[in-house]
Amino acid sequence: MGKRWWIVVAGVLVVGAWSARDNDEPQAAPEKVVSTKPTPKPTKSTQPPAAERSAGNWYDNYDPAHFAVQVRKSAKKAGVNPQLLMAILYNEDYKPHTPELERSWQRIKPDASFGIANMHRAAFNETKRGRFAKRQWEELPDDPDLAIEAAAWHLHDLANRLPAKRSSDLTKDELVALGYNAGAGNMRAFARGARPGAQAQSYLNNLRENWEESATALK
């Protein structure tokens, strides 16, 4: 326990950098394009498969690939591309997901995101209706399965908000990923031809860089 609290103490000293990284909450109506929060290029995983890891907490040596089974299951249930869902997890793997550390940062920044998919409270509460209504946003740091399920349904809902006619050269999955990061309003603007700003483009670039690795992780 002492080691884990040392991680918390040390992490609180550096988590100020996260405040510029949390993804924006989805917007109900605004179409004005705003900057999204940057995501640096993720470090490629060198961790062994889950079957080869020693017993321990799920967040020890965290790698999105360890949750391939849950990603496939939730993506199928929500009707979204599992490769997209896995790529979102890789994109959002820019900070430690130790539960104590996430909660420590949330006490400093109440609107911070939670869980391995970095969901904000408003997005989670909107997504859970009629699906897992009794679950709470505060559970996300401890329950990666719930975080993955919530992210899958959120992607499903975003896809349903895309305009029927699109003039963008971005793929549907790319637009939905931008919606996950920037909100539905900006996603619709991008779909109509608006160009992503520098920070949104950074998120998109990371998605593309993670795309093949995400496919490999699901095999």
CSV table of C-alpha atoms in Angstrom, one decimal:
chain,number,residue,atom,x,y,z
A,1,MET,CA,0.0,0.0,0.0
A,2,GLY,CA,2.9,2.3,0.8
A,3,LYS,CA,4.2,2.0,-2.7
A,4,ARG,CA,0.9,2.8,-4.2
A,5,TRP,CA,0.5,6.0,-2.1
A,6,TRP,CA,4.0,7.0,-3.1
A,7,ILE,CA,2.8,6.8,-6.7
A,8,VAL,CA,-0.2,9.0,-5.7
A,9,VAL,CA,2.0,11.6,-4.0
A,10,ALA,CA,4.5,11.7,-6.9
A,11,GLY,CA,1.8,11.8,-9.4
A,12,VAL,CA,0.0,14.8,-7.9
A,13,LEU,CA,3.2,16.8,-8.4
A,14,VAL,CA,3.1,16.2,-12.2
A,15,VAL,CA,-0.6,15.8,-13.0
A,16,GLY,CA,-0.9,19.5,-13.8
A,17,ALA,CA,0.1,18.6,-17.3
A,18,TRP,CA,-3.1,16.5,-17.6
A,19,SER,CA,-5.5,19.4,-17.3
A,20,ALA,CA,-4.7,20.3,-20.9
A,21,ARG,CA,-5.2,16.8,-22.0
A,22,ASP,CA,-8.7,15.7,-20.8
A,23,ASN,CA,-11.0,15.2,-23.7
A,24,ASP,CA,-13.9,17.8,-24.0
A,25,GLU,CA,-17.4,16.8,-23.0
A,26,PRO,CA,-19.8,16.2,-25.9
A,27,GLN,CA,-21.9,19.2,-26.7
A,28,ALA,CA,-25.6,18.9,-27.4
A,29,ALA,CA,-25.8,21.6,-30.1
A,30,PRO,CA,-22.9,23.9,-30.8
A,31,GLU,CA,-21.4,23.7,-34.2
A,32,LYS,CA,-18.6,26.2,-33.8
A,33,VAL,CA,-15.2,24.5,-34.1
A,34,VAL,CA,-13.0,24.9,-31.1
A,35,SER,CA,-9.6,23.5,-30.3
A,36,THR,CA,-9.5,20.1,-28.7
A,37,LYS,CA,-7.0,19.0,-26.1
A,38,PRO,CA,-3.7,17.5,-27.5
A,39,THR,CA,-2.7,13.9,-27.1
A,40,PRO,CA,1.0,13.2,-27.4
A,41,LYS,CA,2.1,10.3,-29.4
A,42,PRO,CA,1.5,7.2,-27.3
A,43,THR,CA,4.5,5.0,-26.4
A,44,LYS,CA,4.2,1.7,-28.1
A,45,SER,CA,3.6,-1.1,-25.7
A,46,THR,CA,6.3,-3.6,-24.9
A,47,GLN,CA,4.3,-5.4,-22.2
A,48,PRO,CA,3.7,-9.1,-22.4
A,49,PRO,CA,0.2,-10.6,-23.1
A,50,ALA,CA,-2.1,-10.8,-20.1
A,51,ALA,CA,-1.6,-14.6,-20.0
A,52,GLU,CA,2.1,-14.1,-19.4
A,53,ARG,CA,1.8,-11.4,-16.7
A,54,SER,CA,2.2,-12.2,-13.1
A,55,ALA,CA,-0.8,-11.8,-10.8
A,56,GLY,CA,-1.4,-8.3,-9.7
A,57,ASN,CA,-3.6,-5.3,-10.0
A,58,TRP,CA,-5.0,-4.7,-13.5
A,59,TYR,CA,-3.4,-1.3,-13.7
A,60,ASP,CA,0.1,-2.7,-13.0
A,61,ASN,CA,1.9,-2.5,-16.4
A,62,TYR,CA,-1.3,-1.4,-18.0
A,63,ASP,CA,-1.7,-2.0,-21.8
A,64,PRO,CA,-5.0,-1.6,-23.7
A,65,ALA,CA,-4.2,-4.9,-25.5
A,66,HIS,CA,-4.8,-6.7,-22.2
A,67,PHE,CA,-8.5,-5.9,-22.6
A,68,ALA,CA,-9.0,-7.2,-26.1
A,69,VAL,CA,-11.7,-9.6,-25.0
A,70,GLN,CA,-13.7,-6.9,-23.3
A,71,VAL,CA,-13.3,-4.6,-26.3
A,72,ARG,CA,-14.6,-7.1,-28.8
A,73,LYS,CA,-17.5,-8.0,-26.5
A,74,SER,CA,-18.6,-4.4,-25.9
A,75,ALA,CA,-18.0,-3.3,-29.5
A,76,LYS,CA,-20.2,-6.1,-30.7
A,77,LYS,CA,-22.9,-5.2,-28.2
A,78,ALA,CA,-22.9,-1.5,-29.1
A,79,GLY,CA,-22.5,-2.1,-32.9
A,80,VAL,CA,-19.2,-0.2,-33.3
A,81,ASN,CA,-15.9,-1.1,-34.9
A,82,PRO,CA,-13.8,-2.9,-32.2
A,83,GLN,CA,-10.7,-1.5,-33.9
A,84,LEU,CA,-12.0,2.0,-33.3
A,85,LEU,CA,-12.8,1.2,-29.7
A,86,MET,CA,-9.3,-0.2,-29.1
A,87,ALA,CA,-7.7,2.8,-30.9
A,88,ILE,CA,-9.6,5.1,-28.5
A,89,LEU,CA,-8.1,3.3,-25.5
A,90,TYR,CA,-4.6,3.7,-27.0
A,91,ASN,CA,-5.3,7.4,-27.7
A,92,GLU,CA,-6.4,7.8,-24.1
A,93,ASP,CA,-3.4,6.0,-22.6
A,94,TYR,CA,-1.5,9.2,-22.0
A,95,LYS,CA,-1.7,9.2,-18.2
A,96,PRO,CA,-1.5,6.6,-15.4
A,97,HIS,CA,-4.8,4.9,-14.7
A,98,THR,CA,-4.1,4.0,-11.1
A,99,PRO,CA,-7.4,4.5,-9.3
A,100,GLU,CA,-5.9,6.4,-6.3
A,101,LEU,CA,-4.0,8.7,-8.7
A,102,GLU,CA,-7.1,9.5,-10.8
A,103,ARG,CA,-9.1,10.3,-7.6
A,104,SER,CA,-6.3,12.5,-6.3
A,105,TRP,CA,-6.3,14.5,-9.5
A,106,GLN,CA,-10.1,14.7,-9.5
A,107,ARG,CA,-10.0,16.4,-6.1
A,108,ILE,CA,-7.8,19.0,-7.6
A,109,LYS,CA,-9.7,19.2,-10.9
A,110,PRO,CA,-13.3,18.2,-10.3
A,111,ASP,CA,-14.2,18.1,-14.0
A,112,ALA,CA,-11.4,15.7,-14.8
A,113,SER,CA,-12.1,12.5,-16.7
A,114,PHE,CA,-12.2,9.0,-15.2
A,115,GLY,CA,-11.3,5.5,-16.3
A,116,ILE,CA,-9.1,3.9,-19.0
A,117,ALA,CA,-11.3,5.6,-21.7
A,118,ASN,CA,-11.1,9.0,-20.0
A,119,MET,CA,-14.8,9.8,-19.8
A,120,HIS,CA,-16.3,12.9,-18.3
A,121,ARG,CA,-19.1,12.7,-15.9
A,122,ALA,CA,-21.7,14.3,-18.2
A,123,ALA,CA,-20.8,12.0,-21.1
A,124,PHE,CA,-21.0,8.9,-18.9
A,125,ASN,CA,-24.4,9.9,-17.4
A,126,GLU,CA,-25.8,10.6,-20.8
A,127,THR,CA,-24.5,7.3,-22.1
A,128,LYS,CA,-25.7,5.0,-19.3
A,129,ARG,CA,-29.4,5.8,-19.6
A,130,GLY,CA,-31.3,2.7,-20.4
A,131,ARG,CA,-28.2,0.6,-20.5
A,132,PHE,CA,-26.4,0.5,-17.1
A,133,ALA,CA,-28.4,3.2,-15.3
A,134,LYS,CA,-27.5,2.0,-11.8
A,135,ARG,CA,-23.8,2.4,-12.4
A,136,GLN,CA,-21.9,5.5,-11.3
A,137,TRP,CA,-19.2,7.6,-13.0
A,138,GLU,CA,-17.2,7.3,-9.8
A,139,GLU,CA,-16.8,3.5,-10.4
A,140,LEU,CA,-14.8,4.0,-13.7
A,141,PRO,CA,-11.3,4.2,-12.1
A,142,ASP,CA,-11.8,0.8,-10.5
A,143,ASP,CA,-13.7,-1.0,-13.3
A,144,PRO,CA,-12.1,-1.0,-16.7
A,145,ASP,CA,-14.8,-3.3,-18.0
A,146,LEU,CA,-17.4,-0.6,-17.3
A,147,ALA,CA,-15.2,2.0,-18.8
A,148,ILE,CA,-14.9,0.0,-22.0
A,149,GLU,CA,-18.6,-0.6,-22.2
A,150,ALA,CA,-19.4,3.0,-21.6
A,151,ALA,CA,-16.9,4.1,-24.3
A,152,ALA,CA,-18.4,1.7,-26.8
A,153,TRP,CA,-22.0,3.0,-26.3
A,154,HIS,CA,-20.7,6.6,-26.4
A,155,LEU,CA,-19.1,5.9,-29.8
A,156,HIS,CA,-22.4,4.3,-30.9
A,157,ASP,CA,-24.4,7.4,-29.8
A,158,LEU,CA,-21.9,9.7,-31.6
A,159,ALA,CA,-22.1,7.7,-34.8
A,160,ASN,CA,-25.9,8.2,-34.7
A,161,ARG,CA,-25.4,12.0,-34.5
A,162,LEU,CA,-23.4,12.2,-37.7
A,163,PRO,CA,-25.2,14.1,-40.5
A,164,ALA,CA,-26.6,11.9,-43.2
A,165,LYS,CA,-24.8,13.9,-45.9
A,166,ARG,CA,-21.1,14.5,-45.3
A,167,SER,CA,-18.6,16.5,-47.3
A,168,SER,CA,-15.5,15.5,-45.3
A,169,ASP,CA,-12.8,13.2,-46.6
A,170,LEU,CA,-12.5,11.7,-43.1
A,171,THR,CA,-13.8,8.2,-42.5
A,172,LYS,CA,-16.8,7.6,-40.3
A,173,ASP,CA,-14.5,6.1,-37.6
A,174,GLU,CA,-12.2,9.1,-37.8
A,175,LEU,CA,-15.2,11.5,-37.4
A,176,VAL,CA,-16.6,9.5,-34.5
A,177,ALA,CA,-13.2,9.5,-32.8
A,178,LEU,CA,-13.0,13.3,-33.1
A,179,GLY,CA,-16.5,13.4,-31.6
A,180,TYR,CA,-15.2,11.4,-28.7
A,181,ASN,CA,-12.4,13.9,-28.2
A,182,ALA,CA,-14.1,17.1,-29.2
A,183,GLY,CA,-17.8,16.6,-28.7
A,184,ALA,CA,-20.7,15.9,-31.1
A,185,GLY,CA,-21.1,19.6,-32.2
A,186,ASN,CA,-17.5,19.7,-33.5
A,187,MET,CA,-17.8,16.3,-35.0
A,188,ARG,CA,-20.8,17.4,-37.1
A,189,ALA,CA,-18.9,20.5,-38.2
A,190,PHE,CA,-16.0,18.3,-39.3
A,191,ALA,CA,-18.4,16.1,-41.1
A,192,ARG,CA,-19.6,19.1,-43.1
A,193,GLY,CA,-16.1,20.0,-44.2
A,194,ALA,CA,-14.7,22.1,-41.4
A,195,ARG,CA,-11.0,21.4,-40.9
A,196,PRO,CA,-9.8,20.2,-37.5
A,197,GLY,CA,-7.6,22.6,-35.6
A,198,ALA,CA,-4.1,21.7,-34.6
A,199,GLN,CA,-5.1,19.9,-31.4
A,200,ALA,CA,-7.9,18.0,-33.0
A,201,GLN,CA,-5.5,17.0,-35.8
A,202,SER,CA,-3.0,15.8,-33.2
A,203,TYR,CA,-5.7,13.5,-31.8
A,204,LEU,CA,-6.5,12.2,-35.3
A,205,ASN,CA,-2.9,11.7,-36.1
A,206,ASN,CA,-2.5,9.6,-33.0
A,207,LEU,CA,-5.5,7.6,-33.9
A,208,ARG,CA,-4.1,6.8,-37.3
A,209,GLU,CA,-0.7,5.8,-35.8
A,210,ASN,CA,-2.5,3.5,-33.3
A,211,TRP,CA,-4.8,2.0,-35.9
A,212,GLU,CA,-2.6,-1.0,-37.0
A,213,GLU,CA,-1.5,-1.7,-33.4
A,214,SER,CA,-5.1,-1.8,-32.4
A,215,ALA,CA,-5.9,-4.4,-35.0
A,216,THR,CA,-3.0,-6.5,-33.8
A,217,ALA,CA,-4.1,-6.2,-30.2
A,218,LEU,CA,-7.5,-7.6,-31.2
A,219,LYS,CA,-6.1,-10.7,-32.9
